[in-house]
Each structure stands twice: as C-alpha cells, then as structure tokens.
Amino acid sequence: MTAVQEQRWKALVEAADQAGIAAFLEPGPSGYGLGVCGHAWIRIRPASGGFARWLIRTSQARRDTYEGGIAVMSRSLVGPDRVPTLNPVEAEQSAVRHAAYAQAFAQVLAAGGVPAFAEAHFD
C-alpha cells in the first residue's frame, strides 16, 4: 500500500462517515419506528481486498466469519475505547437512524468503487 492509496482510503471513509452522519441526523418520520432499538453495519466483500484489509488493520472494521466479508459497524460500536460521547450519532439507539447512516455510508463506498451494502438488525 502506498501513502497515496492510504490517503485516498482515509478520504473515502471520511466522506462516507459524513454522509452517514447527515443521513442519521436528517429529520425523518416520527413515531413508533424511530423508537425501535437496533444496530446497523456496512458489509464489504471480499475481505481480501486492499481496502478491506486496511479497514481491519486500522480497527475500523472486523472480519465476519459467519456471513463473510468484513463489517464496518455503526460509529457507536466501533473502536476499542467505546467511551460515552456527546456526539448524537454515538448516543442514539434508533435502528431506523442507524440504518440510514449505514445506507448512506455504503452508497459513498460503492460510488468509490468498493463493493459495499448496508444491513440492519432490529432488536
């Protein structure tokens, strides 16, 4: 991996994260749907690609041996520290909002040439 490639990947993840945050914070439907707890993630296949390996090496994703590929979890679930934060994305438990984040994140990755798609689980 070259320094240029790493900068490109960092910029792609940053753009995807910003799109995800914007989708998460976008006013949407109110009512019961937003009250459903859950989580969402972005799946990238194959796990053997350079971008996927870089995400794992930089602790931004984890291998998913059950479903295959790698999974980039919603921001509230990523990172070794998992400390409380005032960031609204990390404090929210709404499955609908996390799914919106994951969908927007995956769309930016896909536009950048990364085979990615969003998945969600409603608790």
mmCIF file of N, CA and C in Angstrom:
data_model
loop_
_atom_site.group_PDB
_atom_site.id
_atom_site.type_symbol
_atom_site.label_atom_id
_atom_site.label_comp_id
_atom_site.label_asym_id
_atom_site.label_seq_id
_atom_site.Cartn_x
_atom_site.Cartn_y
_atom_site.Cartn_z
ATOM 1 N N MET A 1 0.850 -1.175 0.000
ATOM 2 C CA MET A 1 0.000 0.000 0.000
ATOM 3 C C MET A 1 0.897 1.240 0.000
ATOM 4 N N THR A 2 0.528 2.177 -0.816
ATOM 5 C CA THR A 2 1.280 3.425 -0.888
ATOM 6 C C THR A 2 0.634 4.476 -0.008
ATOM 7 N N ALA A 3 1.383 5.520 0.282
ATOM 8 C CA ALA A 3 0.842 6.631 1.072
ATOM 9 C C ALA A 3 -0.310 7.304 0.336
ATOM 10 N N VAL A 4 -0.220 7.369 -0.974
ATOM 11 C CA VAL A 4 -1.292 7.968 -1.779
ATOM 12 C C VAL A 4 -2.569 7.136 -1.654
ATOM 13 N N GLN A 5 -2.420 5.810 -1.717
ATOM 14 C CA GLN A 5 -3.584 4.926 -1.584
ATOM 15 C C GLN A 5 -4.215 5.065 -0.201
ATOM 16 N N GLU A 6 -3.384 5.123 0.827
ATOM 17 C CA GLU A 6 -3.918 5.267 2.186
ATOM 18 C C GLU A 6 -4.663 6.592 2.342
ATOM 19 N N GLN A 7 -4.141 7.661 1.773
ATOM 20 C CA GLN A 7 -4.833 8.955 1.835
ATOM 21 C C GLN A 7 -6.173 8.885 1.112
ATOM 22 N N ARG A 8 -6.210 8.206 -0.023
ATOM 23 C CA ARG A 8 -7.460 8.045 -0.766
ATOM 24 C C ARG A 8 -8.478 7.287 0.075
ATOM 25 N N TRP A 9 -8.038 6.212 0.734
ATOM 26 C CA TRP A 9 -8.947 5.417 1.561
ATOM 27 C C TRP A 9 -9.438 6.215 2.766
ATOM 28 N N LYS A 10 -8.546 6.968 3.395
ATOM 29 C CA LYS A 10 -8.962 7.818 4.522
ATOM 30 C C LYS A 10 -10.016 8.823 4.076
ATOM 31 N N ALA A 11 -9.786 9.437 2.924
ATOM 32 C CA ALA A 11 -10.743 10.428 2.406
ATOM 33 C C ALA A 11 -12.077 9.771 2.076
ATOM 34 N N LEU A 12 -12.043 8.561 1.547
ATOM 35 C CA LEU A 12 -13.284 7.846 1.219
ATOM 36 C C LEU A 12 -14.075 7.534 2.484
ATOM 37 N N VAL A 13 -13.398 7.046 3.520
ATOM 38 C CA VAL A 13 -14.076 6.736 4.783
ATOM 39 C C VAL A 13 -14.621 8.005 5.420
ATOM 40 N N GLU A 14 -13.852 9.084 5.375
ATOM 41 C CA GLU A 14 -14.318 10.347 5.950
ATOM 42 C C GLU A 14 -15.561 10.855 5.214
ATOM 43 N N ALA A 15 -15.551 10.777 3.887
ATOM 44 C CA ALA A 15 -16.716 11.207 3.104
ATOM 45 C C ALA A 15 -17.921 10.321 3.406
ATOM 46 N N ALA A 16 -17.693 9.017 3.530
ATOM 47 C CA ALA A 16 -18.783 8.087 3.844
ATOM 48 C C ALA A 16 -19.345 8.366 5.230
ATOM 49 N N ASP A 17 -18.468 8.630 6.190
ATOM 50 C CA ASP A 17 -18.898 8.929 7.549
ATOM 51 C C ASP A 17 -19.718 10.220 7.581
ATOM 52 N N GLN A 18 -19.269 11.226 6.876
ATOM 53 C CA GLN A 18 -20.014 12.492 6.833
ATOM 54 C C GLN A 18 -21.391 12.301 6.196
ATOM 55 N N ALA A 19 -21.457 11.520 5.133
ATOM 56 C CA ALA A 19 -22.755 11.234 4.510
ATOM 57 C C ALA A 19 -23.649 10.464 5.469
ATOM 58 N N GLY A 20 -23.052 9.529 6.203
ATOM 59 C CA GLY A 20 -23.809 8.764 7.182
ATOM 60 C C GLY A 20 -24.358 9.627 8.295
ATOM 61 N N ILE A 21 -23.535 10.524 8.808
ATOM 62 C CA ILE A 21 -23.981 11.423 9.874
ATOM 63 C C ILE A 21 -25.118 12.311 9.375
ATOM 64 N N ALA A 22 -24.987 12.840 8.153
ATOM 65 C CA ALA A 22 -26.042 13.691 7.590
ATOM 66 C C ALA A 22 -27.346 12.911 7.465
ATOM 67 N N ALA A 23 -27.275 11.664 7.006
ATOM 68 C CA ALA A 23 -28.485 10.845 6.878
ATOM 69 C C ALA A 23 -29.076 10.521 8.247
ATOM 70 N N PHE A 24 -28.204 10.258 9.207
ATOM 71 C CA PHE A 24 -28.640 9.937 10.559
ATOM 72 C C PHE A 24 -29.403 11.098 11.187
ATOM 73 N N LEU A 25 -28.886 12.304 10.974
ATOM 74 C CA LEU A 25 -29.467 13.487 11.599
ATOM 75 C C LEU A 25 -30.629 14.086 10.816
ATOM 76 N N GLU A 26 -30.846 13.607 9.598
ATOM 77 C CA GLU A 26 -31.918 14.146 8.763
ATOM 78 C C GLU A 26 -33.274 13.893 9.422
ATOM 79 N N PRO A 27 -34.095 14.916 9.475
ATOM 80 C CA PRO A 27 -35.426 14.711 10.059
ATOM 81 C C PRO A 27 -36.176 13.666 9.226
ATOM 82 N N GLY A 28 -36.702 12.719 9.898
ATOM 83 C CA GLY A 28 -37.429 11.668 9.198
ATOM 84 C C GLY A 28 -38.789 11.484 9.809
ATOM 85 N N PRO A 29 -39.382 10.352 9.551
ATOM 86 C CA PRO A 29 -40.702 10.098 10.131
ATOM 87 C C PRO A 29 -40.625 10.040 11.646
ATOM 88 N N SER A 30 -41.665 10.470 12.284
ATOM 89 C CA SER A 30 -41.700 10.400 13.735
ATOM 90 C C SER A 30 -42.603 9.250 14.136
ATOM 91 N N GLY A 31 -42.587 8.939 15.392
ATOM 92 C CA GLY A 31 -43.480 7.906 15.894
ATOM 93 C C GLY A 31 -42.757 6.631 16.251
ATOM 94 N N TYR A 32 -43.484 5.546 16.204
ATOM 95 C CA TYR A 32 -43.017 4.265 16.698
ATOM 96 C C TYR A 32 -41.726 3.797 16.027
ATOM 97 N N GLY A 33 -41.602 3.976 14.736
ATOM 98 C CA GLY A 33 -40.453 3.462 14.007
ATOM 99 C C GLY A 33 -39.121 3.941 14.540
ATOM 100 N N LEU A 34 -39.046 5.199 14.963
ATOM 101 C CA LEU A 34 -37.784 5.708 15.482
ATOM 102 C C LEU A 34 -37.484 5.174 16.869
ATOM 103 N N GLY A 35 -38.476 4.642 17.560
ATOM 104 C CA GLY A 35 -38.267 4.125 18.892
ATOM 105 C C GLY A 35 -37.761 2.706 18.927
ATOM 106 N N VAL A 36 -37.715 2.034 17.787
ATOM 107 C CA VAL A 36 -37.237 0.663 17.734
ATOM 108 C C VAL A 36 -35.720 0.662 17.865
ATOM 109 N N CYS A 37 -35.223 -0.090 18.824
ATOM 110 C CA CYS A 37 -33.774 -0.168 19.018
ATOM 111 C C CYS A 37 -33.171 -1.171 18.046
ATOM 112 N N GLY A 38 -31.938 -0.964 17.736
ATOM 113 C CA GLY A 38 -31.233 -1.883 16.860
ATOM 114 C C GLY A 38 -29.887 -1.324 16.465
ATOM 115 N N HIS A 39 -29.281 -1.979 15.528
ATOM 116 C CA HIS A 39 -27.980 -1.536 15.059
ATOM 117 C C HIS A 39 -27.859 -1.829 13.567
ATOM 118 N N ALA A 40 -26.860 -1.241 12.957
ATOM 119 C CA ALA A 40 -26.658 -1.418 11.528
ATOM 120 C C ALA A 40 -25.165 -1.480 11.244
ATOM 121 N N TRP A 41 -24.841 -1.992 10.092
ATOM 122 C CA TRP A 41 -23.448 -2.108 9.700
ATOM 123 C C TRP A 41 -23.353 -2.093 8.184
ATOM 124 N N ILE A 42 -22.139 -1.942 7.707
ATOM 125 C CA ILE A 42 -21.860 -1.943 6.286
ATOM 126 C C ILE A 42 -21.016 -3.169 6.010
ATOM 127 N N ARG A 43 -21.461 -4.008 5.090
ATOM 128 C CA ARG A 43 -20.711 -5.217 4.742
ATOM 129 C C ARG A 43 -19.927 -4.953 3.460
ATOM 130 N N ILE A 44 -18.681 -5.372 3.472
ATOM 131 C CA ILE A 44 -17.806 -5.250 2.310
ATOM 132 C C ILE A 44 -17.281 -6.638 1.977
ATOM 133 N N ARG A 45 -17.459 -7.008 0.711
ATOM 134 C CA ARG A 45 -16.938 -8.289 0.228
ATOM 135 C C ARG A 45 -16.193 -8.045 -1.065
ATOM 136 N N PRO A 46 -15.091 -8.701 -1.272
ATOM 137 C CA PRO A 46 -14.450 -9.703 -0.423
ATOM 138 C C PRO A 46 -13.592 -9.052 0.659
ATOM 139 N N ALA A 47 -13.275 -9.845 1.668
ATOM 140 C CA ALA A 47 -12.437 -9.355 2.764
ATOM 141 C C ALA A 47 -10.968 -9.328 2.377
ATOM 142 N N SER A 48 -10.629 -9.876 1.227
ATOM 143 C CA SER A 48 -9.233 -9.977 0.815
ATOM 144 C C SER A 48 -8.733 -8.749 0.059
ATOM 145 N N GLY A 49 -9.611 -7.813 -0.253
ATOM 146 C CA GLY A 49 -9.192 -6.615 -0.980
ATOM 147 C C GLY A 49 -8.346 -5.692 -0.120
ATOM 148 N N GLY A 50 -7.570 -4.855 -0.767
ATOM 149 C CA GLY A 50 -6.688 -3.937 -0.055
ATOM 150 C C GLY A 50 -7.428 -2.991 0.877
ATOM 151 N N PHE A 51 -8.544 -2.437 0.420
ATOM 152 C CA PHE A 51 -9.323 -1.517 1.243
ATOM 153 C C PHE A 51 -9.869 -2.235 2.478
ATOM 154 N N ALA A 52 -10.411 -3.433 2.283
ATOM 155 C CA ALA A 52 -10.952 -4.205 3.409
ATOM 156 C C ALA A 52 -9.854 -4.535 4.414
ATOM 157 N N ARG A 53 -8.710 -4.959 3.928
ATOM 158 C CA ARG A 53 -7.592 -5.272 4.847
ATOM 159 C C ARG A 53 -7.133 -4.026 5.597
ATOM 160 N N TRP A 54 -7.121 -2.867 4.930
ATOM 161 C CA TRP A 54 -6.740 -1.619 5.586
ATOM 162 C C TRP A 54 -7.734 -1.255 6.685
ATOM 163 N N LEU A 55 -9.038 -1.422 6.419
ATOM 164 C CA LEU A 55 -10.051 -1.129 7.440
ATOM 165 C C LEU A 55 -9.844 -1.996 8.678
ATOM 166 N N ILE A 56 -9.538 -3.259 8.481
ATOM 167 C CA ILE A 56 -9.303 -4.155 9.614
ATOM 168 C C ILE A 56 -8.034 -3.757 10.349
ATOM 169 N N ARG A 57 -6.980 -3.494 9.610
ATOM 170 C CA ARG A 57 -5.697 -3.130 10.218
ATOM 171 C C ARG A 57 -5.803 -1.834 11.025
ATOM 172 N N THR A 58 -6.663 -0.923 10.617
ATOM 173 C CA THR A 58 -6.815 0.351 11.319
ATOM 174 C C THR A 58 -7.980 0.318 12.317
ATOM 175 N N SER A 59 -8.475 -0.864 12.623
ATOM 176 C CA SER A 59 -9.543 -1.084 13.615
ATOM 177 C C SER A 59 -10.840 -0.351 13.279
ATOM 178 N N GLN A 60 -11.133 -0.194 12.004
ATOM 179 C CA GLN A 60 -12.376 0.439 11.591
ATOM 180 C C GLN A 60 -13.415 -0.588 11.147
ATOM 181 N N ALA A 61 -13.027 -1.857 11.152
ATOM 182 C CA ALA A 61 -13.931 -2.930 10.732
ATOM 183 C C ALA A 61 -13.486 -4.220 11.402
ATOM 184 N N ARG A 62 -14.339 -5.227 11.270
ATOM 185 C CA ARG A 62 -13.989 -6.551 11.804
ATOM 186 C C ARG A 62 -14.334 -7.605 10.753
ATOM 187 N N ARG A 63 -13.622 -8.698 10.795
ATOM 188 C CA ARG A 63 -13.939 -9.816 9.895
ATOM 189 C C ARG A 63 -15.241 -10.448 10.354
ATOM 190 N N ASP A 64 -16.029 -10.882 9.404
ATOM 191 C CA ASP A 64 -17.274 -11.570 9.734
ATOM 192 C C ASP A 64 -17.187 -12.971 9.155
ATOM 193 N N THR A 65 -16.773 -13.918 9.985
ATOM 194 C CA THR A 65 -16.590 -15.280 9.508
ATOM 195 C C THR A 65 -17.912 -15.988 9.267
ATOM 196 N N TYR A 66 -18.984 -15.525 9.880
ATOM 197 C CA TYR A 66 -20.287 -16.166 9.708
ATOM 198 C C TYR A 66 -20.923 -15.787 8.372
ATOM 199 N N GLU A 67 -20.998 -14.492 8.100
ATOM 200 C CA GLU A 67 -21.646 -14.004 6.873
ATOM 201 C C GLU A 67 -20.656 -13.783 5.731
ATOM 202 N N GLY A 68 -19.385 -13.704 6.043
ATOM 203 C CA GLY A 68 -18.364 -13.463 5.038
ATOM 204 C C GLY A 68 -18.069 -11.986 4.867
ATOM 205 N N GLY A 69 -16.909 -11.688 4.363
ATOM 206 C CA GLY A 69 -16.502 -10.307 4.166
ATOM 207 C C GLY A 69 -16.105 -9.663 5.477
ATOM 208 N N ILE A 70 -16.217 -8.330 5.504
ATOM 209 C CA ILE A 70 -15.946 -7.584 6.728
ATOM 210 C C ILE A 70 -17.153 -6.717 7.034
ATOM 211 N N ALA A 71 -17.239 -6.285 8.276
ATOM 212 C CA ALA A 71 -18.354 -5.434 8.695
ATOM 213 C C ALA A 71 -17.804 -4.160 9.328
ATOM 214 N N VAL A 72 -18.271 -3.028 8.824
ATOM 215 C CA VAL A 72 -17.987 -1.730 9.430
ATOM 216 C C VAL A 72 -19.229 -1.408 10.250
ATOM 217 N N MET A 73 -19.085 -1.406 11.555
ATOM 218 C CA MET A 73 -20.231 -1.191 12.416
ATOM 219 C C MET A 73 -20.563 0.287 12.515
ATOM 220 N N SER A 74 -21.776 0.543 12.897
ATOM 221 C CA SER A 74 -22.227 1.898 13.180
ATOM 222 C C SER A 74 -21.232 2.555 14.126
ATOM 223 N N ARG A 75 -21.003 3.850 14.008
ATOM 224 C CA ARG A 75 -19.937 4.518 14.754
ATOM 225 C C ARG A 75 -19.992 4.272 16.248
ATOM 226 N N SER A 76 -21.150 4.077 16.817
ATOM 227 C CA SER A 76 -21.234 3.881 18.258
ATOM 228 C C SER A 76 -20.660 2.534 18.683
ATOM 229 N N LEU A 77 -20.433 1.638 17.736
ATOM 230 C CA LEU A 77 -19.966 0.298 18.069
ATOM 231 C C LEU A 77 -18.520 0.053 17.676
ATOM 232 N N VAL A 78 -17.866 1.026 17.069
ATOM 233 C CA VAL A 78 -16.510 0.834 16.569
ATOM 234 C C VAL A 78 -15.500 1.449 17.522
ATOM 235 N N GLY A 79 -14.365 0.828 17.642
ATOM 236 C CA GLY A 79 -13.272 1.404 18.411
ATOM 237 C C GLY A 79 -13.066 0.707 19.729
ATOM 238 N N PRO A 80 -11.826 0.663 20.165
ATOM 239 C CA PRO A 80 -11.517 -0.051 21.399
ATOM 240 C C PRO A 80 -11.955 0.678 22.658
ATOM 241 N N ASP A 81 -12.127 2.006 22.602
ATOM 242 C CA ASP A 81 -12.428 2.752 23.826
ATOM 243 C C ASP A 81 -13.913 2.746 24.178
ATOM 244 N N ARG A 82 -14.792 2.899 23.203
ATOM 245 C CA ARG A 82 -16.246 2.902 23.402
ATOM 246 C C ARG A 82 -16.666 3.779 24.579
ATOM 247 N N VAL A 83 -16.092 4.953 24.667
ATOM 248 C CA VAL A 83 -16.417 5.855 25.771
ATOM 249 C C VAL A 83 -17.692 6.632 25.477
ATOM 250 N N PRO A 84 -18.425 7.038 26.508
ATOM 251 C CA PRO A 84 -19.619 7.861 26.281
ATOM 252 C C PRO A 84 -19.235 9.151 25.563
ATOM 253 N N THR A 85 -20.135 9.642 24.752
ATOM 254 C CA THR A 85 -19.843 10.831 23.967
ATOM 255 C C THR A 85 -21.079 11.705 23.861
ATOM 256 N N LEU A 86 -20.865 12.944 23.537
ATOM 257 C CA LEU A 86 -21.975 13.856 23.292
ATOM 258 C C LEU A 86 -22.395 13.840 21.829
ATOM 259 N N ASN A 87 -21.644 13.128 20.993
ATOM 260 C CA ASN A 87 -21.988 13.033 19.584
ATOM 261 C C ASN A 87 -23.340 12.337 19.450
ATOM 262 N N PRO A 88 -24.320 12.975 18.791
ATOM 263 C CA PRO A 88 -25.658 12.384 18.716
ATOM 264 C C PRO A 88 -25.688 11.038 17.999
ATOM 265 N N VAL A 89 -24.780 10.808 17.062
ATOM 266 C CA VAL A 89 -24.767 9.524 16.360
ATOM 267 C C VAL A 89 -24.398 8.405 17.316
ATOM 268 N N GLU A 90 -23.449 8.668 18.198
ATOM 269 C CA GLU A 90 -22.989 7.629 19.096
ATOM 270 C C GLU A 90 -23.899 7.428 20.300
ATOM 271 N N ALA A 91 -24.775 8.366 20.589
ATOM 272 C CA ALA A 91 -25.651 8.257 21.748
ATOM 273 C C ALA A 91 -27.004 7.656 21.391
ATOM 274 N N GLU A 92 -27.355 7.635 20.154
ATOM 275 C CA GLU A 92 -28.672 7.202 19.676
ATOM 276 C C GLU A 92 -28.742 5.680 19.558
ATOM 277 N N GLN A 93 -29.909 5.114 19.816
ATOM 278 C CA GLN A 93 -30.115 3.676 19.671
ATOM 279 C C GLN A 93 -31.153 3.336 18.614
ATOM 280 N N SER A 94 -31.677 4.316 17.926
ATOM 281 C CA SER A 94 -32.718 4.085 16.931
ATOM 282 C C SER A 94 -32.185 3.267 15.761
ATOM 283 N N ALA A 95 -32.793 2.108 15.537
ATOM 284 C CA ALA A 95 -32.391 1.255 14.424
ATOM 285 C C ALA A 95 -32.636 1.946 13.089
ATOM 286 N N VAL A 96 -33.699 2.735 12.988
ATOM 287 C CA VAL A 96 -34.015 3.435 11.749
ATOM 288 C C VAL A 96 -32.911 4.433 11.423
ATOM 289 N N ARG A 97 -32.468 5.177 12.401
ATOM 290 C CA ARG A 97 -31.407 6.159 12.160
ATOM 291 C C ARG A 97 -30.077 5.480 11.855
ATOM 292 N N HIS A 98 -29.756 4.402 12.559
ATOM 293 C CA HIS A 98 -28.516 3.688 12.273
ATOM 294 C C HIS A 98 -28.556 3.062 10.882
ATOM 295 N N ALA A 99 -29.718 2.586 10.461
ATOM 296 C CA ALA A 99 -29.854 2.038 9.106
ATOM 297 C C ALA A 99 -29.646 3.131 8.059
ATOM 298 N N ALA A 100 -30.135 4.328 8.328
ATOM 299 C CA ALA A 100 -29.931 5.448 7.403
ATOM 300 C C ALA A 100 -28.445 5.776 7.304
ATOM 301 N N TYR A 101 -27.751 5.773 8.436
ATOM 302 C CA TYR A 101 -26.304 6.014 8.445
ATOM 303 C C TYR A 101 -25.597 4.965 7.589
ATOM 304 N N ALA A 102 -25.907 3.696 7.841
ATOM 305 C CA ALA A 102 -25.234 2.608 7.125
ATOM 306 C C ALA A 102 -25.506 2.673 5.626
ATOM 307 N N GLN A 103 -26.746 2.984 5.242
ATOM 308 C CA GLN A 103 -27.094 3.063 3.827
ATOM 309 C C GLN A 103 -26.308 4.175 3.133
ATOM 310 N N ALA A 104 -26.246 5.338 3.747
ATOM 311 C CA ALA A 104 -25.510 6.460 3.157
ATOM 312 C C ALA A 104 -24.015 6.149 3.090
ATOM 313 N N PHE A 105 -23.481 5.546 4.131
ATOM 314 C CA PHE A 105 -22.064 5.171 4.171
ATOM 315 C C PHE A 105 -21.752 4.204 3.037
ATOM 316 N N ALA A 106 -22.595 3.179 2.890
ATOM 317 C CA ALA A 106 -22.386 2.170 1.847
ATOM 318 C C ALA A 106 -22.489 2.775 0.450
ATOM 319 N N GLN A 107 -23.395 3.722 0.253
ATOM 320 C CA GLN A 107 -23.543 4.350 -1.058
ATOM 321 C C GLN A 107 -22.292 5.116 -1.453
ATOM 322 N N VAL A 108 -21.672 5.803 -0.501
ATOM 323 C CA VAL A 108 -20.438 6.540 -0.804
ATOM 324 C C VAL A 108 -19.316 5.556 -1.137
ATOM 325 N N LEU A 109 -19.209 4.475 -0.376
ATOM 326 C CA LEU A 109 -18.187 3.474 -0.678
ATOM 327 C C LEU A 109 -18.405 2.874 -2.059
ATOM 328 N N ALA A 110 -19.655 2.533 -2.373
ATOM 329 C CA ALA A 110 -19.964 1.944 -3.678
ATOM 330 C C ALA A 110 -19.622 2.911 -4.814
ATOM 331 N N ALA A 111 -19.922 4.191 -4.619
ATOM 332 C CA ALA A 111 -19.585 5.196 -5.628
ATOM 333 C C ALA A 111 -18.071 5.311 -5.796
ATOM 334 N N GLY A 112 -17.322 4.970 -4.752
ATOM 335 C CA GLY A 112 -15.866 4.994 -4.799
ATOM 336 C C GLY A 112 -15.257 3.687 -5.283
ATOM 337 N N GLY A 113 -16.104 2.761 -5.728
ATOM 338 C CA GLY A 113 -15.611 1.510 -6.282
ATOM 339 C C GLY A 113 -15.474 0.362 -5.298
ATOM 340 N N VAL A 114 -15.989 0.540 -4.099
ATOM 341 C CA VAL A 114 -15.905 -0.515 -3.075
ATOM 342 C C VAL A 114 -17.230 -1.272 -3.045
ATOM 343 N N PRO A 115 -17.212 -2.607 -3.201
ATOM 344 C CA PRO A 115 -18.455 -3.382 -3.148
ATOM 345 C C PRO A 115 -19.002 -3.448 -1.721
ATOM 346 N N ALA A 116 -19.928 -2.553 -1.398
ATOM 347 C CA ALA A 116 -20.445 -2.438 -0.038
ATOM 348 C C ALA A 116 -21.957 -2.335 -0.047
ATOM 349 N N PHE A 117 -22.582 -2.838 1.014
ATOM 350 C CA PHE A 117 -24.023 -2.698 1.181
ATOM 351 C C PHE A 117 -24.357 -2.650 2.662
ATOM 352 N N ALA A 118 -25.494 -2.040 2.970
ATOM 353 C CA ALA A 118 -25.905 -1.847 4.360
ATOM 354 C C ALA A 118 -26.781 -3.004 4.828
ATOM 355 N N GLU A 119 -26.652 -3.319 6.103
ATOM 356 C CA GLU A 119 -27.510 -4.304 6.755
ATOM 357 C C GLU A 119 -27.910 -3.753 8.110
ATOM 358 N N ALA A 120 -29.041 -4.210 8.627
ATOM 359 C CA ALA A 120 -29.515 -3.732 9.929
ATOM 360 C C ALA A 120 -30.193 -4.863 10.685
ATOM 361 N N HIS A 121 -30.205 -4.718 11.983
ATOM 362 C CA HIS A 121 -30.905 -5.664 12.857
ATOM 363 C C HIS A 121 -31.744 -4.862 13.840
ATOM 364 N N PHE A 122 -33.003 -5.197 13.893
ATOM 365 C CA PHE A 122 -33.926 -4.527 14.816
ATOM 366 C C PHE A 122 -34.073 -5.427 16.037
ATOM 367 N N ASP A 123 -33.788 -4.861 17.226
ATOM 368 C CA ASP A 123 -33.848 -5.651 18.462
ATOM 369 C C ASP A 123 -35.273 -5.850 18.918
#
